[in-house]
Short mmCIF file of C-alpha atoms (C1' of nucleotides) in Angstrom, two decimals:
data_model
loop_
_atom_site.label_atom_id
_atom_site.label_comp_id
_atom_site.label_asym_id
_atom_site.label_seq_id
_atom_site.Cartn_x
_atom_site.Cartn_y
_atom_site.Cartn_z
CA MET A 13 -0.15 -0.20 -0.21
CA ARG A 14 1.33 3.38 -0.74
CA ILE A 15 1.59 5.82 2.30
CA VAL A 16 1.90 8.93 2.40
CA PHE A 17 3.10 10.43 5.99
CA MET A 18 2.21 13.81 8.10
CA GLY A 19 3.66 14.67 11.25
CA THR A 20 6.06 17.51 12.45
CA PRO A 21 7.53 16.55 16.20
CA GLU A 22 10.02 13.83 17.65
CA ALA A 23 7.08 11.48 18.45
CA ALA A 24 5.89 11.44 14.64
CA ALA A 25 9.70 10.68 13.55
CA VAL A 26 9.43 7.69 15.68
CA SER A 27 5.97 6.50 14.20
CA LEU A 28 7.85 7.44 10.50
CA GLU A 29 10.81 5.31 11.37
CA HIS A 30 8.98 2.15 12.18
CA LEU A 31 7.09 2.88 8.96
CA LEU A 32 10.04 3.09 6.70
CA LYS A 33 10.71 -0.39 8.61
CA GLY A 34 7.52 -1.69 7.68
CA PRO A 35 6.21 -3.80 4.61
CA ASP A 36 4.54 -0.21 2.77
CA PRO A 37 6.77 1.84 0.62
CA VAL A 38 6.16 5.34 2.14
CA VAL A 39 6.35 7.71 -1.22
CA GLY A 40 6.00 11.32 0.74
CA VAL A 41 6.34 12.92 3.30
CA ILE A 42 4.86 16.29 4.57
CA THR A 43 5.61 18.17 7.59
CA ARG A 44 5.37 21.43 8.63
CA PRO A 45 7.90 24.49 7.54
CA ASP A 46 11.10 25.07 9.08
CA ARG A 47 10.98 27.37 11.83
CA PRO A 48 13.06 30.50 13.47
CA PHE A 49 14.04 27.89 16.13
CA GLY A 50 16.23 28.56 19.53
CA ARG A 51 18.59 31.50 19.83
CA GLY A 52 19.78 33.63 17.02
CA GLN A 53 16.37 32.67 15.81
CA LYS A 54 17.71 30.24 12.81
CA SER A 55 15.91 28.08 11.08
CA VAL A 56 15.41 24.24 11.84
CA PRO A 57 13.96 21.31 10.02
CA SER A 58 11.49 19.25 12.00
CA PRO A 59 13.02 15.89 13.36
CA VAL A 60 10.21 14.36 10.70
CA ALA A 61 11.94 16.89 7.83
CA LYS A 62 15.52 14.99 8.44
CA LEU A 63 14.15 11.60 8.71
CA ALA A 64 12.78 12.27 5.28
CA GLN A 65 15.66 13.67 3.85
CA SER A 66 17.76 11.24 5.35
CA HIS A 67 15.98 8.15 3.87
CA LYS A 68 15.95 10.49 0.47
CA ILE A 69 12.40 10.79 0.60
CA PRO A 70 9.98 12.91 -1.19
CA LEU A 71 9.33 15.82 0.90
CA ALA A 72 6.92 18.92 1.35
CA ALA A 73 6.58 21.33 4.00
CA PRO A 74 3.77 23.51 2.68
CA GLN A 75 3.13 26.98 4.48
CA LYS A 76 -0.59 26.49 3.86
CA VAL A 77 -1.85 22.91 3.36
CA ARG A 78 -4.67 24.28 0.89
CA ASP A 79 -1.81 25.56 -1.58
CA PRO A 80 -3.05 24.32 -5.12
CA GLY A 81 1.02 23.37 -5.73
CA PHE A 82 1.04 21.51 -2.61
CA LEU A 83 -2.38 19.64 -3.94
CA THR A 84 -0.96 18.77 -6.53
CA THR A 85 2.08 17.18 -5.57
CA LEU A 86 0.58 14.96 -3.04
CA LYS A 87 -2.11 14.06 -5.83
CA ASN A 88 0.98 13.03 -7.81
CA TRP A 89 2.07 10.64 -4.86
CA LYS A 90 -0.61 8.54 -5.75
CA PRO A 91 -1.10 7.62 -1.82
CA GLU A 92 -3.69 5.02 -0.83
CA LEU A 93 -3.34 5.61 2.81
CA ILE A 94 -2.37 8.83 4.35
CA VAL A 95 -1.02 8.69 8.01
CA VAL A 96 -1.03 11.60 10.09
CA VAL A 97 0.94 11.91 13.46
CA ALA A 98 0.80 15.16 15.12
CA TYR A 99 1.43 17.26 12.30
CA GLY A 100 0.49 20.17 13.72
CA ARG A 101 -2.66 21.73 10.63
CA ILE A 102 -6.14 20.41 10.48
CA LEU A 103 -6.87 19.18 7.62
CA PRO A 104 -9.37 20.45 5.04
CA ALA A 105 -11.54 17.53 3.38
CA SER A 106 -9.76 17.80 0.24
CA ILE A 107 -6.95 16.25 1.17
CA LEU A 108 -9.19 13.97 4.30
CA GLU A 109 -10.61 12.30 0.70
CA LEU A 110 -7.62 12.27 -1.18
CA SER A 111 -7.20 8.80 -0.65
CA PRO A 112 -8.92 5.56 -1.12
CA GLN A 113 -8.09 4.78 2.56
CA GLY A 114 -8.68 7.87 3.68
CA CYS A 115 -6.24 9.24 6.47
CA LEU A 116 -5.28 6.89 9.56
CA ASN A 117 -3.83 9.55 12.96
CA VAL A 118 -2.45 8.73 15.46
CA HIS A 119 -3.69 10.34 18.45
CA TYR A 120 -1.60 10.24 21.97
CA SER A 121 -4.41 10.02 24.29
CA LEU A 122 -7.52 7.42 24.92
CA LEU A 123 -10.28 9.08 22.73
CA PRO A 124 -13.29 10.16 23.17
CA ARG A 125 -11.22 11.70 26.12
CA TYR A 126 -8.99 14.28 25.68
CA ARG A 127 -9.27 15.23 21.84
CA GLY A 128 -7.43 18.36 20.75
CA ALA A 129 -3.70 19.49 20.51
CA ALA A 130 -1.96 18.78 24.17
CA PRO A 131 -3.75 15.10 25.22
CA VAL A 132 -0.51 13.75 27.02
CA ALA A 133 -0.19 17.23 29.35
CA TRP A 134 -4.22 17.41 30.07
CA THR A 135 -4.14 13.92 30.88
CA ILE A 136 -1.07 14.57 33.47
CA LEU A 137 -2.34 17.88 34.59
CA ASN A 138 -5.90 15.87 35.52
CA GLY A 139 -4.14 13.36 37.57
CA GLU A 140 -4.89 10.86 35.45
CA GLU A 141 -3.62 7.31 36.19
CA LYS A 142 -3.85 5.80 32.26
CA GLY A 143 -3.25 7.27 29.49
CA GLY A 144 -2.79 5.74 26.00
CA VAL A 145 -2.90 5.76 22.25
CA THR A 146 -5.63 5.57 19.94
CA THR A 147 -5.87 5.02 16.24
CA MET A 148 -8.21 6.23 14.26
CA ARG A 149 -9.72 8.10 10.90
CA LEU A 150 -9.42 11.62 10.40
CA VAL A 151 -12.70 13.22 9.95
CA GLU A 152 -13.29 17.08 9.79
CA LYS A 153 -14.75 17.76 13.63
CA MET A 154 -11.23 17.24 15.34
CA ASP A 155 -10.01 13.92 16.69
CA ALA A 156 -13.80 12.64 16.56
CA GLY A 157 -13.26 9.98 13.92
CA PRO A 158 -13.70 6.41 14.29
CA ILE A 159 -11.71 4.06 16.28
CA PHE A 160 -9.26 1.24 15.05
CA LEU A 161 -7.41 0.13 17.62
CA GLN A 162 -6.46 1.63 21.55
CA GLU A 163 -4.09 0.55 23.96
CA GLU A 164 -3.79 1.72 27.95
CA VAL A 165 -0.93 2.99 29.14
CA SER A 166 -0.49 3.33 32.89
CA LEU A 167 1.14 7.22 34.02
CA ALA A 168 4.44 6.70 36.49
CA PRO A 169 3.76 8.57 39.86
CA ASP A 170 6.61 11.51 38.75
CA GLU A 171 5.21 11.41 34.93
CA THR A 172 5.69 14.25 33.16
CA THR A 173 4.46 15.55 29.66
CA ALA A 174 8.57 14.50 28.25
CA SER A 175 8.60 11.00 29.59
CA PHE A 176 5.13 9.83 29.36
CA GLN A 177 5.27 10.83 25.38
CA SER A 178 8.77 9.31 24.70
CA LYS A 179 6.71 6.37 26.39
CA LEU A 180 3.77 6.71 24.15
CA ALA A 181 6.05 7.27 20.80
CA PRO A 182 7.00 3.75 19.93
CA ILE A 183 3.51 1.90 21.41
CA GLY A 184 1.63 4.59 18.95
CA ALA A 185 4.21 3.70 16.25
CA ARG A 186 3.16 -0.27 16.71
CA LEU A 187 -0.05 0.14 17.43
CA LEU A 188 -0.03 2.02 13.75
CA LEU A 189 2.18 -0.56 11.84
CA ARG A 190 -0.79 -3.13 13.46
CA THR A 191 -4.01 -1.09 12.87
CA ILE A 192 -2.58 -1.07 8.38
CA GLU A 193 -2.04 -4.61 8.72
CA LYS A 194 -5.43 -5.00 9.63
CA LEU A 195 -6.78 -2.44 7.10
CA LYS A 196 -4.88 -4.28 4.54
CA ASP A 197 -6.51 -7.41 5.52
CA GLY A 198 -10.04 -6.64 6.17
CA SER A 199 -9.76 -7.44 10.02
CA VAL A 200 -10.57 -4.47 11.93
CA GLN A 201 -13.84 -2.16 11.88
CA PRO A 202 -13.32 1.38 12.68
CA GLU A 203 -15.83 1.97 16.00
CA ALA A 204 -17.52 5.43 16.28
CA GLN A 205 -16.37 7.75 19.37
CA ASP A 206 -19.16 8.27 22.12
CA GLU A 207 -20.09 11.46 21.76
CA ARG A 208 -21.05 11.97 25.32
CA GLU A 209 -17.72 10.54 27.05
CA ALA A 210 -15.57 13.67 24.18
CA SER A 211 -13.64 16.21 26.41
CA TYR A 212 -10.63 18.50 25.22
CA ALA A 213 -7.67 18.86 25.51
CA PRO A 214 -6.71 22.86 23.54
CA MET A 215 -3.25 23.79 23.08
CA LEU A 216 -1.44 25.28 26.19
CA LYS A 217 -0.15 28.57 26.30
CA LYS A 218 2.38 30.15 27.92
CA GLU A 219 0.72 31.86 30.73
CA ASP A 220 -0.90 28.79 31.62
CA GLY A 221 2.51 27.83 33.06
CA GLN A 222 2.77 30.87 35.85
CA ILE A 223 1.65 29.31 39.48
CA ASP A 224 -1.32 29.94 40.97
CA TRP A 225 0.20 29.23 44.74
CA THR A 226 -3.43 29.50 46.06
CA LEU A 227 -4.06 26.60 44.77
CA ALA A 228 -3.66 23.24 46.18
CA ALA A 229 -0.15 21.74 46.72
CA GLN A 230 -0.89 18.58 44.67
CA ALA A 231 -2.63 20.78 41.85
CA ILE A 232 0.77 22.69 41.18
CA GLU A 233 3.15 19.75 41.51
CA ARG A 234 0.86 18.00 38.71
CA GLN A 235 0.91 21.49 36.68
CA VAL A 236 4.86 20.91 37.18
CA ARG A 237 4.88 18.27 35.57
CA ALA A 238 2.52 18.45 33.00
CA PHE A 239 4.09 21.27 31.63
CA GLN A 240 7.52 19.57 31.10
CA PRO A 241 9.41 20.12 28.59
CA TRP A 242 6.87 23.02 27.56
CA PRO A 243 6.20 25.75 28.64
CA SER A 244 7.66 25.20 32.18
CA ALA A 245 5.47 25.93 35.23
CA TYR A 246 7.21 29.09 36.80
CA SER A 247 6.77 31.71 39.09
CA TYR A 248 8.97 34.97 40.07
CA LEU A 249 11.74 35.30 43.23
CA ARG A 250 12.72 38.95 44.02
CA GLY A 251 11.21 39.78 40.27
CA LYS A 252 13.09 37.12 38.43
CA LEU A 253 11.42 34.34 36.18
CA LEU A 254 11.92 31.06 38.50
CA LYS A 255 11.18 27.76 36.34
CA ILE A 256 10.09 24.70 38.43
CA TYR A 257 11.12 21.69 36.76
CA ARG A 258 10.36 18.94 39.95
CA ALA A 259 8.45 19.34 43.01
CA THR A 260 6.95 17.46 45.64
CA VAL A 261 4.03 17.92 47.85
CA VAL A 262 4.59 18.16 51.51
CA SER A 263 2.43 18.44 54.70
CA THR A 264 2.93 21.41 56.85
CA GLU A 265 1.55 23.10 60.12
CA GLU A 266 3.15 26.75 59.20
CA HIS A 267 0.43 29.33 58.66
CA GLY A 268 1.25 32.23 55.99
CA LEU A 269 0.34 33.42 52.36
CA PRO A 270 0.41 31.39 49.40
CA GLY A 271 3.55 31.28 47.44
CA GLU A 272 5.29 32.51 51.20
CA VAL A 273 9.07 30.63 51.66
CA ILE A 274 8.19 28.38 54.79
CA ARG A 275 11.34 27.15 54.80
CA ALA A 276 14.53 27.28 53.87
CA ASP A 277 17.50 25.57 54.99
CA GLN A 278 20.64 24.53 53.20
CA GLU A 279 18.59 21.55 51.95
CA ASN A 280 15.01 22.01 51.31
CA LEU A 281 13.24 25.13 49.82
CA TRP A 282 8.64 24.93 50.88
CA ILE A 283 6.53 27.33 49.47
CA LEU A 284 3.47 27.44 50.89
CA THR A 285 0.09 27.26 48.80
CA GLY A 286 -3.48 27.23 49.42
CA GLN A 287 -3.44 23.62 50.85
CA GLY A 288 -0.20 22.29 51.83
CA ALA A 289 3.20 22.95 50.68
CA LEU A 290 5.46 21.95 48.03
CA SER A 291 8.83 21.33 48.62
CA LEU A 292 10.86 22.51 45.69
CA GLU A 293 13.35 19.82 44.46
CA GLU A 294 14.38 21.34 40.99
CA ILE A 295 14.77 24.76 39.56
CA GLN A 296 16.04 27.24 37.47
CA LEU A 297 16.54 30.87 37.93
CA GLU A 298 16.53 33.46 34.94
CA ASN A 299 19.67 33.38 33.35
CA ARG A 300 20.95 30.42 35.22
CA LYS A 301 21.70 26.49 35.29
CA LYS A 302 19.13 24.33 36.18
CA LEU A 303 19.69 23.13 39.67
CA PRO A 304 19.14 20.67 42.47
CA VAL A 305 17.74 22.82 44.89
CA ALA A 306 20.62 22.22 47.39
CA GLU A 307 22.70 23.37 44.80
CA PHE A 308 20.60 26.18 43.80
CA LEU A 309 20.62 27.27 47.91
CA LYS A 310 24.16 26.91 48.19
CA GLY A 311 24.47 29.94 45.71
CA THR A 312 21.23 32.09 46.80
CA ARG A 313 20.30 32.86 49.95
CA VAL A 314 17.09 32.33 50.16
CA GLU A 315 15.21 34.14 53.49
CA LYS A 316 12.26 32.47 55.33
CA GLY A 317 9.05 34.77 54.80
CA GLU A 318 9.82 35.90 50.89
CA ARG A 319 6.97 35.03 48.58
CA LEU A 320 7.24 33.61 45.39
CA SER A 321 4.69 35.52 42.75
CA PRO A 322 3.41 36.52 39.90
CA GLY A 323 5.62 39.07 37.90
"C1'" C B 6 22.29 40.10 11.87
"C1'" G B 7 15.58 39.09 16.96
"C1'" C B 8 15.82 40.84 22.77
"C1'" G B 9 18.47 39.54 27.04
"C1'" G B 10 22.07 37.29 31.26
"C1'" G B 11 26.70 34.37 31.86
"C1'" G B 12 31.98 31.95 31.94
"C1'" U B 13 35.94 33.44 39.20
"C1'" G B 14 39.98 26.10 43.28
"C1'" G B 15 35.69 20.26 42.64
"C1'" A B 16 29.50 22.30 43.04
"C1'" G B 17 26.56 26.44 43.34
"C1'" C B 18 27.63 31.74 43.62
"C1'" A B 19 30.03 37.24 45.26
"C1'" G B 20 33.55 40.54 44.07
"C1'" U B 21 33.29 43.49 37.85
"C1'" C B 22 30.23 49.88 37.95
"C1'" C B 23 34.70 53.00 40.91
"C1'" G B 24 41.54 48.51 38.62
"C1'" G B 25 46.11 47.63 43.93
"C1'" U B 26 46.07 40.82 49.08
"C1'" A B 27 41.07 35.97 44.89
"C1'" G B 28 35.59 36.23 49.49
"C1'" C B 29 30.81 33.29 50.66
"C1'" U B 30 27.78 28.65 51.12
"C1'" C B 31 29.16 23.52 50.52
"C1'" G B 32 32.93 19.43 49.00
"C1'" C B 33 37.49 17.29 50.16
"C1'" A B 34 41.95 16.34 53.47
"C1'" A B 35 44.04 16.02 58.60
"C1'" G B 36 42.99 17.06 63.70
"C1'" G B 37 39.17 17.51 68.38
"C1'" C B 38 34.98 16.67 70.25
"C1'" U B 39 30.97 12.40 70.51
"C1'" C B 40 28.60 6.00 72.50
"C1'" A B 41 27.92 7.21 67.63
"C1'" U B 42 27.16 10.34 62.79
"C1'" A B 43 25.77 13.16 56.70
"C1'" A B 44 25.84 17.01 63.63
"C1'" C B 45 29.79 20.65 66.27
"C1'" C B 46 34.61 22.91 66.50
"C1'" U B 47 40.01 23.72 64.52
"C1'" U B 48 43.66 23.93 60.94
"C1'" G B 49 44.63 22.71 55.48
"C1'" A B 50 45.15 21.55 50.21
"C1'" G B 51 42.94 22.99 45.61
"C1'" G B 52 42.89 29.07 41.17
"C1'" U B 53 45.99 29.92 33.65
"C1'" C B 54 39.44 34.52 37.61
"C1'" C B 55 36.83 31.34 29.46
"C1'" C B 56 41.07 31.98 25.28
"C1'" G B 57 44.33 35.65 22.50
"C1'" G B 58 45.17 40.88 22.03
"C1'" G B 59 45.42 45.87 24.10
"C1'" U B 60 45.92 50.17 28.02
"C1'" U B 61 48.26 50.61 32.87
"C1'" C B 62 53.00 51.31 37.62
"C1'" A B 63 49.72 47.48 38.13
"C1'" A B 64 43.57 44.05 35.19
"C1'" A B 65 39.18 38.62 37.53
"C1'" U B 66 37.73 44.18 37.10
"C1'" C B 67 38.23 49.17 31.63
"C1'" C B 68 38.80 48.58 25.47
"C1'" C B 69 39.12 44.97 20.89
"C1'" G B 70 38.05 40.15 18.98
"C1'" G B 71 37.09 34.94 19.92
"C1'" C B 72 34.67 29.77 21.98
"C1'" C B 73 31.20 28.19 25.10
"C1'" C B 74 26.38 28.54 28.30
"C1'" C B 75 21.67 30.43 29.41
"C1'" G B 76 16.67 33.45 29.82
"C1'" C B 77 13.16 35.68 26.13
"C1'" A B 78 11.34 34.57 21.86
"C1'" A B 79 8.90 29.52 18.53
#
RNA sequence: CGCGGGGUGGAGCAGUCCGGUAGCUCGCAAGGCUCAUAACCUUGAGGUCCCGGGUUCAAAUCCCGGCCCCGCAA
């Protein structure tokens, strides 16, 4: 079966890698255009683009998916199936209906729950014990298509979006290959999603990382894990950005204001929240290195009674 | 040329504006105290102050060039 692959980030590249080892030819790859990235705003190709280039597979990176030239290119590849993994764009009907087998999508949640752009982050943010991967047929409504296969994966207690995403990537890739096999021999029937169970996982915004210290310590701790690697949970110490990479919930008898430092010795930095306290474990001050808190405290004196606060 | 911060014994930092003895919290070593300890006390070792050039009687500090790291931005 001639396959065209659409995807952009690392997780998508993992799927493409597995596809390339499979029996079906990948006749073309579509990814998002190179974007200015990092310091100096240098343009860097996506992980999927790099992989396609190293395998000398025809590559397209259209600015707009409705671009007529691009659509012609896509048609000329004559795909029998289009595989979409974290491409990052909503596809128009013209593409969804372009190949005989339609578009097969790998989504990193247990659909119909967590439809949308950031399923993994929301799974962690909401304190779910299980997440997973689903393969489904793309339809015009976001992540609402009929389901082929699904696999549950349980979350570790210290799971971050980054760690869970990299755990899911190979599982999704294998699920994708199995789905394609079953599609070919007709041994799988897509099953409609239960709309009543649907929930949404919208894209995270930078500002969502700002910590509200009036929330419960447990909720903030989940936010810290969910916002790894982006956009990071953060607050401000003496007007400087303080990113929090790892923290644990601790119980305390102390009273004070949310965000207040209630313990600052050589090893511990505890912050009072709306309910319970948070022991910061790994943090990074603006322009500094990311450090275990004990190392951080050797160079930066923090006094009990200081407050972490919005800028 | 997107904006900004930084590179100082093994770790994390101060000192740089206003040139003149290299400092702090740790770690390490030795000794002491202790039933004992990651605790406490004393002493000690350990540094091309990122690299190169310049200014100066004198440069971690001022000037020029280079390398590396980080925050913003995505």
